[in-house]
Every structure is written in structure tokens, then in C-alpha cells.
Amino acid sequence: MTTEAVAQGNNFLLPNATFFVELVLFLILFFVIARYIVPPLTKAMDERDEMVRKAATDREKASRKLRDADERYQSELSDARVEAARIRDEARAEAQKVRDEKKGTAEQEVARRREEGERELAGQRTEAMRQLRGNIGGLSSELAERVVGRPLPGDAQRQSTVDRFLAELDERSGTSATSTPSGGGE
């Protein structure tokens, strides 16, 4: 069959006329595509790749800036907490100092007023004793005269009896007075 095909002129190895026309059309089409279509597509793809690369770079920069800002924020927050703790501790120490000063002042004032009260009480006691000494002799004589119903003789003896009674009274009250006023009020 091959010999017959060769004899008839249908040799598949020899190109026919349509082949050259198709080849020329293919080359023209290839030239048009390569010259006018591929460069804009390549340019658009390169621009898109560059835009993607730039977006990735920008995203990485933004991520880095965010991390840096977060680190600065955490650092400043930590510093602020330390500063707040320091200020709080200083305020507490100052408050304790003021409280101690006020307490000391109040204790001094209480002690001063207690001493004033004790001095005033001792002065009043002394004054009362002085007045009592002045009046007791006369009152006791008058009372004794009323009980007996007649005047008593001997003013000197009567005065010495009253003085002795007051001395005994002083001794008794002196013993109880030293223990009562200083320790009895607390």
C-alpha cells in the first residue's frame, strides 16, 4: 500500500500547499501574540507580583510595628505599675508618719492635760484642806458644845485635839492619795 500511495503522489513526507499557508498563518499569529498580547499580560502579571510582594512587605512592616508598639506599651505599662506601686508605698509611709506624729502629739496632749488635772486637783485638795483646817476647829467646838449643852473650857486644848485629828487624817489620806490619783484614773 505504501508503494501505491507513492505511485499516486500521496507521499506523507512531502508537504502539500496548505501546509505552507498554515505555517505562515501560524507564524503571523505567533508574532501578533508575542508582540501585542504577551507583553501587556507579562507586564500585568509582573505588576501583580510586585503588588503582592509589596503587600507582603507592608504587612510584615506593619506586623513588626505592631509588635514594637505592643512591646513599648507593655514596657510603659510595667513602668507605670512600678511607679504607681512606688507612689502608693510612699503615700502609705507618709500616712503612717503623719499618723504616728498625730498619735505622739495626742499622747503628749493627754499627758499634759492629765498633769494639769492632777496639779489642779492637788491645788483644790490643798485649798479644801486649808479651808477645812480653818473651819473644823470652830465647827467641832460648836458641835461639842451643842452635844454637851454647855461651853467647853480650854481653847488651846481644843485646838491641839483638832490639830492632832487633822494630822492623823492627813496621814491616812496621804497614804491613799499617793496610790489613788496617779493610778486610779487609768
PDB file of C-alpha atoms in Angstrom:
ATOM      1  CA  MET A   1       0.000   0.000   0.000  1.00  0.00           C
ATOM      2  CA  THR A   2       2.814   2.329   0.521  1.00  0.00           C
ATOM      3  CA  THR A   3       4.061   1.756  -2.934  1.00  0.00           C
ATOM      4  CA  GLU A   4       0.657   2.531  -4.317  1.00  0.00           C
ATOM      5  CA  ALA A   5       0.380   5.706  -2.302  1.00  0.00           C
ATOM      6  CA  VAL A   6       3.767   6.762  -3.540  1.00  0.00           C
ATOM      7  CA  ALA A   7       2.763   5.960  -7.074  1.00  0.00           C
ATOM      8  CA  GLN A   8      -0.353   8.073  -6.806  1.00  0.00           C
ATOM      9  CA  GLY A   9       1.582  11.052  -5.442  1.00  0.00           C
ATOM     10  CA  ASN A  10       0.336  10.972  -1.906  1.00  0.00           C
ATOM     11  CA  ASN A  11       3.570  10.996  -0.119  1.00  0.00           C
ATOM     12  CA  PHE A  12       3.008  11.973   3.513  1.00  0.00           C
ATOM     13  CA  LEU A  13       6.598  13.074   3.833  1.00  0.00           C
ATOM     14  CA  LEU A  14       6.219  15.730   1.216  1.00  0.00           C
ATOM     15  CA  PRO A  15       4.305  18.794   2.382  1.00  0.00           C
ATOM     16  CA  ASN A  16       1.341  19.960   0.372  1.00  0.00           C
ATOM     17  CA  ALA A  17       0.459  23.604  -0.368  1.00  0.00           C
ATOM     18  CA  THR A  18      -1.900  24.104   2.560  1.00  0.00           C
ATOM     19  CA  PHE A  19       0.921  23.339   4.923  1.00  0.00           C
ATOM     20  CA  PHE A  20       2.831  26.458   3.916  1.00  0.00           C
ATOM     21  CA  VAL A  21      -0.258  28.634   4.203  1.00  0.00           C
ATOM     22  CA  GLU A  22      -0.974  27.219   7.661  1.00  0.00           C
ATOM     23  CA  LEU A  23       2.672  27.729   8.623  1.00  0.00           C
ATOM     24  CA  VAL A  24       2.603  31.376   7.516  1.00  0.00           C
ATOM     25  CA  LEU A  25      -0.685  31.988   9.360  1.00  0.00           C
ATOM     26  CA  PHE A  26       0.727  30.318  12.487  1.00  0.00           C
ATOM     27  CA  LEU A  27       3.851  32.470  12.335  1.00  0.00           C
ATOM     28  CA  ILE A  28       1.794  35.638  11.841  1.00  0.00           C
ATOM     29  CA  LEU A  29      -0.480  34.662  14.725  1.00  0.00           C
ATOM     30  CA  PHE A  30       2.553  33.794  16.863  1.00  0.00           C
ATOM     31  CA  PHE A  31       4.168  37.140  16.030  1.00  0.00           C
ATOM     32  CA  VAL A  32       0.969  39.078  16.848  1.00  0.00           C
ATOM     33  CA  ILE A  33       0.506  37.209  20.130  1.00  0.00           C
ATOM     34  CA  ALA A  34       4.178  37.549  21.070  1.00  0.00           C
ATOM     35  CA  ARG A  35       4.322  41.208  20.103  1.00  0.00           C
ATOM     36  CA  TYR A  36       0.960  42.612  21.221  1.00  0.00           C
ATOM     37  CA  ILE A  37      -0.669  40.255  23.727  1.00  0.00           C
ATOM     38  CA  VAL A  38       2.125  38.633  25.743  1.00  0.00           C
ATOM     39  CA  PRO A  39       3.958  41.858  26.803  1.00  0.00           C
ATOM     40  CA  PRO A  40       0.882  43.515  28.385  1.00  0.00           C
ATOM     41  CA  LEU A  41      -0.039  40.233  30.072  1.00  0.00           C
ATOM     42  CA  THR A  42       3.531  39.800  31.293  1.00  0.00           C
ATOM     43  CA  LYS A  43       3.581  43.394  32.462  1.00  0.00           C
ATOM     44  CA  ALA A  44       0.240  42.958  34.296  1.00  0.00           C
ATOM     45  CA  MET A  45       1.464  39.739  35.907  1.00  0.00           C
ATOM     46  CA  ASP A  46       4.752  41.405  36.933  1.00  0.00           C
ATOM     47  CA  GLU A  47       2.833  44.361  38.385  1.00  0.00           C
ATOM     48  CA  ARG A  48       0.551  41.961  40.237  1.00  0.00           C
ATOM     49  CA  ASP A  49       3.576  40.044  41.577  1.00  0.00           C
ATOM     50  CA  GLU A  50       5.181  43.333  42.632  1.00  0.00           C
ATOM     51  CA  MET A  51       1.943  44.427  44.315  1.00  0.00           C
ATOM     52  CA  VAL A  52       1.715  41.100  46.163  1.00  0.00           C
ATOM     53  CA  ARG A  53       5.373  41.398  47.185  1.00  0.00           C
ATOM     54  CA  LYS A  54       4.835  44.965  48.344  1.00  0.00           C
ATOM     55  CA  ALA A  55       1.687  43.982  50.270  1.00  0.00           C
ATOM     56  CA  ALA A  56       3.619  41.170  51.961  1.00  0.00           C
ATOM     57  CA  THR A  57       6.455  43.574  52.818  1.00  0.00           C
ATOM     58  CA  ASP A  58       3.990  46.177  54.108  1.00  0.00           C
ATOM     59  CA  ARG A  59       2.172  43.522  56.127  1.00  0.00           C
ATOM     60  CA  GLU A  60       5.490  42.386  57.608  1.00  0.00           C
ATOM     61  CA  LYS A  61       6.449  46.004  58.437  1.00  0.00           C
ATOM     62  CA  ALA A  62       3.038  46.627  59.984  1.00  0.00           C
ATOM     63  CA  SER A  63       3.330  43.416  61.980  1.00  0.00           C
ATOM     64  CA  ARG A  64       6.787  44.460  63.180  1.00  0.00           C
ATOM     65  CA  LYS A  65       5.494  47.931  64.097  1.00  0.00           C
ATOM     66  CA  LEU A  66       2.579  46.345  65.944  1.00  0.00           C
ATOM     67  CA  ARG A  67       4.946  44.077  67.881  1.00  0.00           C
ATOM     68  CA  ASP A  68       7.212  47.032  68.683  1.00  0.00           C
ATOM     69  CA  ALA A  69       4.238  49.152  69.766  1.00  0.00           C
ATOM     70  CA  ASP A  70       2.911  46.291  71.888  1.00  0.00           C
ATOM     71  CA  GLU A  71       6.342  45.827  73.496  1.00  0.00           C
ATOM     72  CA  ARG A  72       6.559  49.578  74.191  1.00  0.00           C
ATOM     73  CA  TYR A  73       3.030  49.525  75.579  1.00  0.00           C
ATOM     74  CA  GLN A  74       3.798  46.566  77.841  1.00  0.00           C
ATOM     75  CA  SER A  75       7.058  48.199  78.940  1.00  0.00           C
ATOM     76  CA  GLU A  76       5.362  51.522  79.688  1.00  0.00           C
ATOM     77  CA  LEU A  77       2.509  49.712  81.438  1.00  0.00           C
ATOM     78  CA  SER A  78       5.016  47.831  83.572  1.00  0.00           C
ATOM     79  CA  ASP A  79       6.877  51.072  84.331  1.00  0.00           C
ATOM     80  CA  ALA A  80       3.580  52.762  85.203  1.00  0.00           C
ATOM     81  CA  ARG A  81       2.670  49.909  87.541  1.00  0.00           C
ATOM     82  CA  VAL A  82       6.070  50.127  89.229  1.00  0.00           C
ATOM     83  CA  GLU A  83       5.693  53.904  89.549  1.00  0.00           C
ATOM     84  CA  ALA A  84       2.156  53.522  90.919  1.00  0.00           C
ATOM     85  CA  ALA A  85       3.385  50.968  93.466  1.00  0.00           C
ATOM     86  CA  ARG A  86       6.206  53.311  94.472  1.00  0.00           C
ATOM     87  CA  ILE A  87       3.825  56.262  94.850  1.00  0.00           C
ATOM     88  CA  ARG A  88       1.369  54.095  96.795  1.00  0.00           C
ATOM     89  CA  ASP A  89       4.163  52.908  99.114  1.00  0.00           C
ATOM     90  CA  GLU A  90       5.369  56.479  99.611  1.00  0.00           C
ATOM     91  CA  ALA A  91       1.815  57.605 100.378  1.00  0.00           C
ATOM     92  CA  ARG A  92       1.383  54.787 102.873  1.00  0.00           C
ATOM     93  CA  ALA A  93       4.700  55.633 104.522  1.00  0.00           C
ATOM     94  CA  GLU A  94       3.759  59.324 104.645  1.00  0.00           C
ATOM     95  CA  ALA A  95       0.328  58.467 106.062  1.00  0.00           C
ATOM     96  CA  GLN A  96       1.926  56.241 108.701  1.00  0.00           C
ATOM     97  CA  LYS A  97       4.375  59.025 109.550  1.00  0.00           C
ATOM     98  CA  VAL A  98       1.560  61.568 109.880  1.00  0.00           C
ATOM     99  CA  ARG A  99      -0.472  59.076 111.919  1.00  0.00           C
ATOM    100  CA  ASP A 100       2.495  58.456 114.236  1.00  0.00           C
ATOM    101  CA  GLU A 101       3.074  62.206 114.600  1.00  0.00           C
ATOM    102  CA  LYS A 102      -0.608  62.813 115.362  1.00  0.00           C
ATOM    103  CA  LYS A 103      -0.627  59.925 117.817  1.00  0.00           C
ATOM    104  CA  GLY A 104       2.505  61.248 119.535  1.00  0.00           C
ATOM    105  CA  THR A 105       1.039  64.743 119.684  1.00  0.00           C
ATOM    106  CA  ALA A 106      -2.235  63.400 121.061  1.00  0.00           C
ATOM    107  CA  GLU A 107      -0.410  61.325 123.671  1.00  0.00           C
ATOM    108  CA  GLN A 108       1.631  64.358 124.699  1.00  0.00           C
ATOM    109  CA  GLU A 109      -1.548  66.436 124.919  1.00  0.00           C
ATOM    110  CA  VAL A 110      -3.234  63.748 127.037  1.00  0.00           C
ATOM    111  CA  ALA A 111      -0.207  63.560 129.346  1.00  0.00           C
ATOM    112  CA  ARG A 112      -0.070  67.359 129.604  1.00  0.00           C
ATOM    113  CA  ARG A 113      -3.774  67.604 130.403  1.00  0.00           C
ATOM    114  CA  ARG A 114      -3.515  64.765 132.917  1.00  0.00           C
ATOM    115  CA  GLU A 115      -0.651  66.565 134.668  1.00  0.00           C
ATOM    116  CA  GLU A 116      -2.623  69.818 134.631  1.00  0.00           C
ATOM    117  CA  GLY A 117      -5.626  67.984 136.059  1.00  0.00           C
ATOM    118  CA  GLU A 118      -3.531  66.358 138.750  1.00  0.00           C
ATOM    119  CA  ARG A 119      -1.940  69.703 139.652  1.00  0.00           C
ATOM    120  CA  GLU A 120      -5.317  71.402 139.710  1.00  0.00           C
ATOM    121  CA  LEU A 121      -6.774  68.575 141.786  1.00  0.00           C
ATOM    122  CA  ALA A 122      -3.848  68.758 144.223  1.00  0.00           C
ATOM    123  CA  GLY A 123      -4.299  72.543 144.454  1.00  0.00           C
ATOM    124  CA  GLN A 124      -8.014  72.171 145.096  1.00  0.00           C
ATOM    125  CA  ARG A 125      -7.333  69.474 147.673  1.00  0.00           C
ATOM    126  CA  THR A 126      -4.786  71.698 149.417  1.00  0.00           C
ATOM    127  CA  GLU A 127      -7.216  74.616 149.351  1.00  0.00           C
ATOM    128  CA  ALA A 128     -10.017  72.417 150.703  1.00  0.00           C
ATOM    129  CA  MET A 129      -7.749  71.126 153.458  1.00  0.00           C
ATOM    130  CA  ARG A 130      -6.705  74.678 154.337  1.00  0.00           C
ATOM    131  CA  GLN A 131     -10.315  75.790 154.494  1.00  0.00           C
ATOM    132  CA  LEU A 132     -11.256  72.674 156.420  1.00  0.00           C
ATOM    133  CA  ARG A 133      -8.446  73.255 158.943  1.00  0.00           C
ATOM    134  CA  GLY A 134      -9.613  76.782 159.408  1.00  0.00           C
ATOM    135  CA  ASN A 135     -13.232  75.823 159.929  1.00  0.00           C
ATOM    136  CA  ILE A 136     -13.024  72.408 161.601  1.00  0.00           C
ATOM    137  CA  GLY A 137     -11.773  73.632 164.933  1.00  0.00           C
ATOM    138  CA  GLY A 138     -14.622  76.078 165.357  1.00  0.00           C
ATOM    139  CA  LEU A 139     -17.234  73.697 163.992  1.00  0.00           C
ATOM    140  CA  SER A 140     -16.109  70.788 166.172  1.00  0.00           C
ATOM    141  CA  SER A 141     -16.116  73.009 169.288  1.00  0.00           C
ATOM    142  CA  GLU A 142     -19.534  74.310 168.439  1.00  0.00           C
ATOM    143  CA  LEU A 143     -20.838  70.813 167.789  1.00  0.00           C
ATOM    144  CA  ALA A 144     -19.349  69.515 171.059  1.00  0.00           C
ATOM    145  CA  GLU A 145     -20.883  72.430 172.974  1.00  0.00           C
ATOM    146  CA  ARG A 146     -24.277  71.652 171.472  1.00  0.00           C
ATOM    147  CA  VAL A 147     -23.973  67.961 172.308  1.00  0.00           C
ATOM    148  CA  VAL A 148     -22.842  68.684 175.865  1.00  0.00           C
ATOM    149  CA  GLY A 149     -25.139  71.625 176.214  1.00  0.00           C
ATOM    150  CA  ARG A 150     -22.577  73.995 177.738  1.00  0.00           C
ATOM    151  CA  PRO A 151     -19.428  75.827 176.609  1.00  0.00           C
ATOM    152  CA  LEU A 152     -16.219  73.827 176.653  1.00  0.00           C
ATOM    153  CA  PRO A 153     -13.212  75.201 178.526  1.00  0.00           C
ATOM    154  CA  GLY A 154      -9.680  75.493 177.148  1.00  0.00           C
ATOM    155  CA  ASP A 155      -9.371  76.782 173.588  1.00  0.00           C
ATOM    156  CA  ALA A 156      -5.726  75.694 173.449  1.00  0.00           C
ATOM    157  CA  GLN A 157      -6.520  72.106 174.388  1.00  0.00           C
ATOM    158  CA  ARG A 158      -9.390  72.044 171.962  1.00  0.00           C
ATOM    159  CA  GLN A 159      -7.124  73.386 169.157  1.00  0.00           C
ATOM    160  CA  SER A 160      -4.419  70.786 169.900  1.00  0.00           C
ATOM    161  CA  THR A 161      -7.015  67.974 169.766  1.00  0.00           C
ATOM    162  CA  VAL A 162      -8.287  69.234 166.403  1.00  0.00           C
ATOM    163  CA  ASP A 163      -4.732  69.585 165.071  1.00  0.00           C
ATOM    164  CA  ARG A 164      -3.859  66.050 166.147  1.00  0.00           C
ATOM    165  CA  PHE A 165      -7.056  64.709 164.498  1.00  0.00           C
ATOM    166  CA  LEU A 166      -6.221  66.548 161.245  1.00  0.00           C
ATOM    167  CA  ALA A 167      -2.648  65.206 161.298  1.00  0.00           C
ATOM    168  CA  GLU A 168      -3.972  61.649 161.611  1.00  0.00           C
ATOM    169  CA  LEU A 169      -6.428  62.379 158.819  1.00  0.00           C
ATOM    170  CA  ASP A 170      -3.560  63.710 156.657  1.00  0.00           C
ATOM    171  CA  GLU A 171      -1.535  60.567 157.274  1.00  0.00           C
ATOM    172  CA  ARG A 172      -4.443  58.337 156.278  1.00  0.00           C
ATOM    173  CA  SER A 173      -5.359  60.398 153.218  1.00  0.00           C
ATOM    174  CA  GLY A 174      -1.692  60.828 152.239  1.00  0.00           C
ATOM    175  CA  THR A 175      -1.247  57.058 152.059  1.00  0.00           C
ATOM    176  CA  SER A 176      -4.400  56.562 149.987  1.00  0.00           C
ATOM    177  CA  ALA A 177      -3.813  59.754 147.941  1.00  0.00           C
ATOM    178  CA  THR A 178      -0.437  58.603 146.663  1.00  0.00           C
ATOM    179  CA  SER A 179      -1.883  55.387 145.285  1.00  0.00           C
ATOM    180  CA  THR A 180      -5.263  56.631 144.013  1.00  0.00           C
ATOM    181  CA  PRO A 181      -4.777  59.744 141.806  1.00  0.00           C
ATOM    182  CA  SER A 182      -1.850  58.568 139.741  1.00  0.00           C
ATOM    183  CA  GLY A 183      -3.028  55.023 139.124  1.00  0.00           C
ATOM    184  CA  GLY A 184      -6.760  55.195 139.796  1.00  0.00           C
ATOM    185  CA  GLY A 185      -7.777  57.136 136.674  1.00  0.00           C
ATOM    186  CA  GLU A 186      -6.424  54.686 134.090  1.00  0.00           C
TER     187      GLU A 186
END
